[in-house]
Amino acid sequence: MSHFAMAFGTATKNKQGKIIESYFPEPILSPDDKLINELAQIFACADGNQVIEVSIDKCHDLATIFESFGLNLSTTFAKAALDSEQPLILVTLETDSAPTEVPEAFLKLHLLSHRLVKPHGTNLDGIFGLLHNIAWTNLGAIDLPELPEWQIQTRLRGQVLQVFSIDKFPKMTDYVVPTGVRIADTARVRLGAHLGEGTTIMHEGFVNFNAGTTGVSMVEGRITAGVVVGNGSDIGGGASILGTLSGGGKIVISIGENCLLGANAGVGIPLGDRCTIEAGLYLTAGTKVTVLDTNKKPVETVKARELAGKSDLLFWRNSQTGAVECLTNQTAIELNEALHSHN
């Protein structure tokens, strides 16, 4: 039977034996049916999505199977695991249903950051309720109720426990480092971010999970959850994009290709290609916009949501009247047809 995804990796457990995070060096999207069948013979896998704890004595067999399918990282990992004391798990997802266990959620976050799926390309429903706050430290993930004890023990050993963050999501680069990207401050990119080849994230840039870029982009602002930025687009310093977790509801805010979101600007509607929003202008769905033709003559005033997804638009605030205006390279007649073609 075909599967959505699978992965072999490690897990961290709390004192109650519950898994609080997982790491997968080589997640696999749409694994070969033969691979799944061979794994099923070792672990007697049942139907459905599963998280299977792997004993050390199974690692040799796993390495042999992975090697026969050309899965080099998984092969290396399985061989190295023979000398490890860390809990090992195998996760198989028969369907892309909402995750019900922590390792399932972490596998899906890995798929995003490994560029195996794009934002909105996998079901993450309920992930916020499934994951809970963890202390992400220089000694690894620690369940928050256990943190005081860890702090005492490390101090008594003459060591310092550094807590980098308290969050549901770790930083991406502790798990995945995509090729061809530059990240000035790795703490500002969460696991589950999707960074296209050639993307640069500057010091003040931020990329949430299930969001990111599809190609070459410069990010000096914030790409919030659910937002996708197209190839060649620039998110200026301090700029913000309204996401699905910050009041945007279920509307997917996307930025097309070769767009510019000016410094300290913001946008709450999807943009098409080659659009520009001037520095300091925050454009929400309800913003009243005076549309100008190529001669800078007013055509009509509409709410910004009526311009959602359209290309070749320049938004600015009139320096004399304060009105938000939109210059288009279309004529007034063409623009009216585009605006009202679906009314």
GROMACS .gro file of C-alpha atoms in nm:
model
  343
    1MET     CA    1   0.000   0.000   0.000
    2SER     CA    2   0.135   0.346  -0.090
    3HIS     CA    3   0.237   0.582   0.190
    4PHE     CA    4   0.256   0.959   0.221
    5ALA     CA    5   0.589   0.972   0.407
    6MET     CA    6   0.826   0.789   0.639
    7ALA     CA    7   1.142   0.856   0.840
    8PHE     CA    8   1.387   0.693   1.081
    9GLY     CA    9   1.535   0.902   1.359
   10THR     CA   10   1.581   0.979   1.726
   11ALA     CA   11   1.340   1.098   1.991
   12THR     CA   12   1.368   1.282   2.321
   13LYS     CA   13   1.145   1.164   2.606
   14ASN     CA   14   1.044   1.328   2.931
   15LYS     CA   15   1.043   1.147   3.265
   16GLN     CA   16   0.695   1.012   3.195
   17GLY     CA   17   0.825   0.842   2.881
   18LYS     CA   18   0.643   1.073   2.643
   19ILE     CA   19   0.820   1.188   2.328
   20ILE     CA   20   0.863   1.567   2.324
   21GLU     CA   21   1.065   1.609   2.001
   22SER     CA   22   1.206   1.407   1.711
   23TYR     CA   23   1.491   1.438   1.462
   24PHE     CA   24   1.497   1.275   1.118
   25PRO     CA   25   1.813   1.305   0.904
   26GLU     CA   26   1.645   1.188   0.583
   27PRO     CA   27   1.264   1.213   0.570
   28ILE     CA   28   1.116   1.042   0.267
   29LEU     CA   29   0.813   1.164   0.075
   30SER     CA   30   0.610   0.896  -0.109
   31PRO     CA   31   0.840   0.607  -0.011
   32ASP     CA   32   0.869   0.308  -0.244
   33ASP     CA   33   0.606   0.041  -0.173
   34LYS     CA   34   0.882  -0.221  -0.165
   35LEU     CA   35   1.064  -0.025   0.105
   36ILE     CA   36   0.748  -0.010   0.317
   37ASN     CA   37   0.689  -0.383   0.268
   38GLU     CA   38   1.043  -0.473   0.378
   39LEU     CA   39   1.010  -0.255   0.686
   40ALA     CA   40   0.675  -0.413   0.762
   41GLN     CA   41   0.837  -0.756   0.770
   42ILE     CA   42   1.078  -0.642   1.041
   43PHE     CA   43   0.833  -0.448   1.256
   44ALA     CA   44   0.501  -0.613   1.169
   45CYS     CA   45   0.359  -0.274   1.077
   46ALA     CA   46  -0.017  -0.237   1.081
   47ASP     CA   47  -0.222  -0.015   0.854
   48GLY     CA   48  -0.247   0.357   0.921
   49ASN     CA   49  -0.004   0.614   1.058
   50GLN     CA   50   0.240   0.471   1.311
   51VAL     CA   51   0.523   0.563   1.544
   52ILE     CA   52   0.735   0.254   1.613
   53GLU     CA   53   1.010   0.238   1.873
   54VAL     CA   54   1.319   0.071   1.726
   55SER     CA   55   1.552  -0.145   1.934
   56ILE     CA   56   1.927  -0.134   1.874
   57ASP     CA   57   1.931  -0.493   1.745
   58LYS     CA   58   1.714  -0.387   1.448
   59CYS     CA   59   1.955  -0.117   1.329
   60HIS     CA   60   2.175  -0.355   1.128
   61ASP     CA   61   1.872  -0.480   0.933
   62LEU     CA   62   1.754  -0.124   0.881
   63ALA     CA   63   2.093  -0.018   0.749
   64THR     CA   64   2.091  -0.306   0.500
   65ILE     CA   65   1.744  -0.214   0.375
   66PHE     CA   66   1.817   0.158   0.350
   67GLU     CA   67   2.141   0.089   0.163
   68SER     CA   68   1.962  -0.128  -0.093
   69PHE     CA   69   1.730   0.164  -0.170
   70GLY     CA   70   2.011   0.419  -0.198
   71LEU     CA   71   1.915   0.606   0.118
   72ASN     CA   72   2.266   0.707   0.215
   73LEU     CA   73   2.193   0.931   0.514
   74SER     CA   74   1.949   0.681   0.665
   75THR     CA   75   2.206   0.404   0.612
   76THR     CA   76   2.479   0.603   0.787
   77PHE     CA   77   2.240   0.696   1.066
   78ALA     CA   78   2.126   0.337   1.123
   79LYS     CA   79   2.487   0.212   1.139
   80ALA     CA   80   2.589   0.488   1.381
   81ALA     CA   81   2.283   0.419   1.596
   82LEU     CA   82   2.430   0.081   1.690
   83ASP     CA   83   2.649   0.267   1.940
   84SER     CA   84   2.382   0.509   2.061
   85GLU     CA   85   2.172   0.510   2.376
   86GLN     CA   86   1.915   0.755   2.238
   87PRO     CA   87   1.557   0.633   2.178
   88LEU     CA   88   1.510   0.544   1.812
   89ILE     CA   89   1.183   0.562   1.621
   90LEU     CA   90   1.043   0.479   1.279
   91VAL     CA   91   0.747   0.690   1.165
   92THR     CA   92   0.529   0.580   0.875
   93LEU     CA   93   0.245   0.798   0.750
   94GLU     CA   94   0.006   0.608   0.530
   95THR     CA   95  -0.212   0.917   0.484
   96ASP     CA   96  -0.160   1.290   0.507
   97SER     CA   97  -0.406   1.327   0.791
   98ALA     CA   98  -0.375   1.565   1.085
   99PRO     CA   99  -0.089   1.458   1.315
  100THR     CA  100  -0.195   1.284   1.634
  101GLU     CA  101   0.148   1.221   1.787
  102VAL     CA  102   0.449   1.446   1.837
  103PRO     CA  103   0.681   1.249   1.602
  104GLU     CA  104   0.421   1.274   1.324
  105ALA     CA  105   0.416   1.652   1.365
  106PHE     CA  106   0.796   1.674   1.366
  107LEU     CA  107   0.818   1.459   1.052
  108LYS     CA  108   0.586   1.698   0.871
  109LEU     CA  109   0.790   1.998   0.987
  110HIS     CA  110   1.102   1.821   0.856
  111LEU     CA  111   0.932   1.764   0.519
  112LEU     CA  112   0.873   2.137   0.488
  113SER     CA  113   1.224   2.243   0.582
  114HIS     CA  114   1.378   1.976   0.358
  115ARG     CA  115   1.174   2.130   0.070
  116LEU     CA  116   0.995   1.800   0.011
  117VAL     CA  117   0.660   1.977   0.045
  118LYS     CA  118   0.574   2.345   0.010
  119PRO     CA  119   0.380   2.548   0.266
  120HIS     CA  120   0.019   2.428   0.276
  121GLY     CA  121   0.139   2.106   0.113
  122THR     CA  122   0.076   1.889   0.419
  123ASN     CA  123  -0.198   1.870   0.681
  124LEU     CA  124  -0.087   2.039   1.004
  125ASP     CA  125  -0.433   2.075   1.159
  126GLY     CA  126  -0.416   2.075   1.539
  127ILE     CA  127  -0.036   2.097   1.559
  128PHE     CA  128  -0.048   2.382   1.813
  129GLY     CA  129  -0.257   2.175   2.051
  130LEU     CA  130  -0.043   1.865   1.995
  131LEU     CA  131   0.294   2.028   2.069
  132HIS     CA  132   0.369   2.194   2.401
  133ASN     CA  133   0.628   2.440   2.521
  134ILE     CA  134   0.979   2.299   2.548
  135ALA     CA  135   1.301   2.446   2.684
  136TRP     CA  136   1.544   2.438   2.390
  137THR     CA  137   1.889   2.435   2.546
  138ASN     CA  138   2.255   2.368   2.474
  139LEU     CA  139   2.193   2.019   2.617
  140GLY     CA  140   1.895   1.952   2.394
  141ALA     CA  141   1.519   1.963   2.443
  142ILE     CA  142   1.396   1.959   2.803
  143ASP     CA  143   1.035   1.929   2.908
  144LEU     CA  144   0.948   2.254   3.081
  145PRO     CA  145   0.838   2.103   3.419
  146GLU     CA  146   1.177   1.929   3.437
  147LEU     CA  147   1.385   2.242   3.368
  148PRO     CA  148   1.445   2.349   3.733
  149GLU     CA  149   1.590   2.008   3.818
  150TRP     CA  150   1.817   2.019   3.513
  151GLN     CA  151   1.937   2.368   3.612
  152ILE     CA  152   2.023   2.249   3.964
  153GLN     CA  153   2.204   1.938   3.842
  154THR     CA  154   2.414   2.122   3.585
  155ARG     CA  155   2.511   2.393   3.834
  156LEU     CA  156   2.619   2.129   4.086
  157ARG     CA  157   2.841   1.980   3.816
  158GLY     CA  158   2.996   2.321   3.758
  159GLN     CA  159   2.820   2.363   3.425
  160VAL     CA  160   2.580   2.621   3.286
  161LEU     CA  161   2.255   2.520   3.117
  162GLN     CA  162   2.179   2.774   2.846
  163VAL     CA  163   1.811   2.812   2.758
  164PHE     CA  164   1.785   2.954   2.408
  165SER     CA  165   1.406   2.964   2.389
  166ILE     CA  166   1.082   2.843   2.543
  167ASP     CA  167   0.862   2.748   2.250
  168LYS     CA  168   0.664   2.476   2.078
  169PHE     CA  169   0.895   2.489   1.776
  170PRO     CA  170   1.276   2.471   1.772
  171LYS     CA  171   1.495   2.667   1.536
  172MET     CA  172   1.523   2.505   1.195
  173THR     CA  173   1.901   2.488   1.169
  174ASP     CA  174   1.930   2.254   1.469
  175TYR     CA  175   1.749   1.998   1.251
  176VAL     CA  176   1.776   2.102   0.886
  177VAL     CA  177   2.016   2.328   0.694
  178PRO     CA  178   1.883   2.364   0.337
  179THR     CA  179   2.134   2.410   0.058
  180GLY     CA  180   2.197   2.752  -0.094
  181VAL     CA  181   2.059   2.972   0.184
  182ARG     CA  182   2.210   3.237   0.411
  183ILE     CA  183   2.065   3.296   0.758
  184ALA     CA  184   2.219   3.576   0.964
  185ASP     CA  185   2.038   3.485   1.288
  186THR     CA  186   1.933   3.120   1.294
  187ALA     CA  187   1.708   3.168   1.598
  188ARG     CA  188   1.465   3.362   1.377
  189VAL     CA  189   1.378   3.071   1.148
  190ARG     CA  190   1.154   2.800   1.297
  191LEU     CA  191   1.156   2.432   1.206
  192GLY     CA  192   0.890   2.392   0.940
  193ALA     CA  193   1.003   2.698   0.746
  194HIS     CA  194   1.049   2.643   0.371
  195LEU     CA  195   1.344   2.839   0.230
  196GLY     CA  196   1.396   2.834  -0.145
  197GLU     CA  197   1.741   2.799  -0.300
  198GLY     CA  198   1.915   3.136  -0.295
  199THR     CA  199   1.714   3.289  -0.010
  200THR     CA  200   1.889   3.523   0.234
  201ILE     CA  201   1.744   3.589   0.579
  202MET     CA  202   1.905   3.896   0.733
  203HIS     CA  203   1.938   3.958   1.108
  204GLU     CA  204   1.589   4.104   1.155
  205GLY     CA  205   1.421   3.864   0.914
  206PHE     CA  206   1.185   3.601   1.056
  207VAL     CA  207   1.025   3.295   0.897
  208ASN     CA  208   0.756   3.095   1.076
  209PHE     CA  209   0.661   2.729   1.022
  210ASN     CA  210   0.446   2.634   0.720
  211ALA     CA  211   0.567   2.952   0.548
  212GLY     CA  212   0.864   3.079   0.354
  213THR     CA  213   1.007   3.139   0.009
  214THR     CA  214   1.001   2.946  -0.316
  215GLY     CA  215   1.322   3.079  -0.473
  216VAL     CA  216   1.573   3.362  -0.452
  217SER     CA  217   1.448   3.618  -0.201
  218MET     CA  218   1.587   3.878   0.038
  219VAL     CA  219   1.406   3.871   0.373
  220GLU     CA  220   1.465   4.153   0.620
  221GLY     CA  221   1.107   4.154   0.752
  222ARG     CA  222   0.865   3.894   0.891
  223ILE     CA  223   0.711   3.605   0.701
  224THR     CA  224   0.438   3.483   0.933
  225ALA     CA  225   0.273   3.141   0.944
  226GLY     CA  226   0.104   3.036   0.622
  227VAL     CA  227   0.265   3.305   0.404
  228VAL     CA  228   0.444   3.211   0.080
  229VAL     CA  229   0.682   3.452  -0.094
  230GLY     CA  230   0.757   3.403  -0.463
  231ASN     CA  231   1.091   3.397  -0.642
  232GLY     CA  232   1.274   3.728  -0.672
  233SER     CA  233   1.070   3.910  -0.409
  234ASP     CA  234   1.216   4.134  -0.139
  235ILE     CA  235   1.067   4.172   0.210
  236GLY     CA  236   1.213   4.499   0.339
  237GLY     CA  237   1.346   4.575   0.686
  238GLY     CA  238   1.073   4.569   0.951
  239ALA     CA  239   0.806   4.477   0.696
  240SER     CA  240   0.523   4.247   0.806
  241ILE     CA  241   0.285   4.011   0.629
  242LEU     CA  242  -0.045   3.918   0.792
  243GLY     CA  243  -0.052   3.542   0.855
  244THR     CA  244  -0.318   3.284   0.929
  245LEU     CA  245  -0.223   3.277   1.299
  246SER     CA  246  -0.232   3.652   1.360
  247GLY     CA  247  -0.581   3.761   1.266
  248GLY     CA  248  -0.576   3.666   0.902
  249GLY     CA  249  -0.820   3.382   0.948
  250LYS     CA  250  -0.806   3.118   0.676
  251ILE     CA  251  -0.712   3.354   0.393
  252VAL     CA  252  -0.372   3.253   0.256
  253ILE     CA  253  -0.159   3.564   0.209
  254SER     CA  254   0.094   3.512  -0.067
  255ILE     CA  255   0.346   3.742  -0.229
  256GLY     CA  256   0.402   3.683  -0.601
  257GLU     CA  257   0.729   3.692  -0.792
  258ASN     CA  258   0.955   4.000  -0.817
  259CYS     CA  259   0.759   4.200  -0.560
  260LEU     CA  260   0.893   4.458  -0.316
  261LEU     CA  261   0.750   4.514   0.030
  262GLY     CA  262   0.917   4.836   0.145
  263ALA     CA  263   1.078   4.890   0.484
  264ASN     CA  264   0.824   4.894   0.770
  265ALA     CA  265   0.542   4.826   0.525
  266GLY     CA  266   0.278   4.559   0.564
  267VAL     CA  267   0.022   4.370   0.363
  268GLY     CA  268  -0.295   4.181   0.447
  269ILE     CA  269  -0.399   4.074   0.096
  270PRO     CA  270  -0.237   3.835  -0.154
  271LEU     CA  271  -0.021   4.011  -0.413
  272GLY     CA  272   0.032   3.906  -0.773
  273ASP     CA  273   0.364   3.940  -0.953
  274ARG     CA  274   0.573   4.258  -0.984
  275CYS     CA  275   0.387   4.450  -0.711
  276THR     CA  276   0.537   4.715  -0.484
  277ILE     CA  277   0.416   4.859  -0.153
  278GLU     CA  278   0.597   5.175  -0.050
  279ALA     CA  279   0.788   5.197   0.276
  280GLY     CA  280   0.571   5.250   0.582
  281LEU     CA  281   0.237   5.170   0.416
  282TYR     CA  282   0.032   4.891   0.576
  283LEU     CA  283  -0.231   4.765   0.335
  284THR     CA  284  -0.516   4.568   0.495
  285ALA     CA  285  -0.806   4.404   0.314
  286GLY     CA  286  -1.038   4.691   0.411
  287THR     CA  287  -0.806   4.977   0.317
  288LYS     CA  288  -0.974   5.221   0.076
  289VAL     CA  289  -0.756   5.251  -0.234
  290THR     CA  290  -0.789   5.506  -0.513
  291VAL     CA  291  -0.695   5.329  -0.835
  292LEU     CA  292  -0.501   5.532  -1.092
  293ASP     CA  293  -0.448   5.455  -1.459
  294THR     CA  294  -0.117   5.493  -1.643
  295ASN     CA  295  -0.178   5.869  -1.667
  296LYS     CA  296  -0.222   5.883  -1.287
  297LYS     CA  297  -0.590   5.970  -1.330
  298PRO     CA  298  -0.833   5.832  -1.070
  299VAL     CA  299  -1.044   5.544  -1.199
  300GLU     CA  300  -1.239   5.450  -0.887
  301THR     CA  301  -1.199   5.384  -0.516
  302VAL     CA  302  -1.216   5.024  -0.399
  303LYS     CA  303  -1.128   4.820  -0.094
  304ALA     CA  304  -0.783   4.661  -0.120
  305ARG     CA  305  -0.932   4.312  -0.117
  306GLU     CA  306  -1.069   4.379  -0.467
  307LEU     CA  307  -0.711   4.409  -0.589
  308ALA     CA  308  -0.598   4.084  -0.425
  309GLY     CA  309  -0.383   3.863  -0.644
  310LYS     CA  310  -0.348   4.112  -0.928
  311SER     CA  311  -0.009   4.184  -1.082
  312ASP     CA  312   0.185   4.499  -1.174
  313LEU     CA  313   0.047   4.723  -0.899
  314LEU     CA  314   0.228   5.002  -0.712
  315PHE     CA  315   0.074   5.112  -0.381
  316TRP     CA  316   0.167   5.444  -0.220
  317ARG     CA  317   0.021   5.710   0.009
  318ASN     CA  318  -0.044   6.046  -0.153
  319SER     CA  319   0.192   6.288   0.022
  320GLN     CA  320  -0.058   6.574  -0.001
  321THR     CA  321  -0.393   6.412   0.073
  322GLY     CA  322  -0.283   6.104   0.267
  323ALA     CA  323  -0.503   5.884   0.048
  324VAL     CA  324  -0.377   5.536  -0.041
  325GLU     CA  325  -0.335   5.511  -0.417
  326CYS     CA  326  -0.259   5.232  -0.658
  327LEU     CA  327  -0.088   5.289  -0.990
  328THR     CA  328  -0.135   5.019  -1.252
  329ASN     CA  329   0.010   4.972  -1.597
  330GLN     CA  330  -0.337   4.886  -1.724
  331THR     CA  331  -0.575   5.136  -1.886
  332ALA     CA  332  -0.890   5.241  -1.703
  333ILE     CA  333  -1.109   5.018  -1.921
  334GLU     CA  334  -0.885   4.713  -1.876
  335LEU     CA  335  -0.866   4.774  -1.504
  336ASN     CA  336  -1.241   4.798  -1.461
  337GLU     CA  337  -1.286   4.471  -1.647
  338ALA     CA  338  -1.026   4.303  -1.427
  339LEU     CA  339  -1.179   4.435  -1.107
  340HIS     CA  340  -1.535   4.341  -1.186
  341SER     CA  341  -1.500   4.032  -1.404
  342HIS     CA  342  -1.610   3.806  -1.116
  343ASN     CA  343  -1.875   4.030  -0.956
   0.00000   0.00000   0.00000
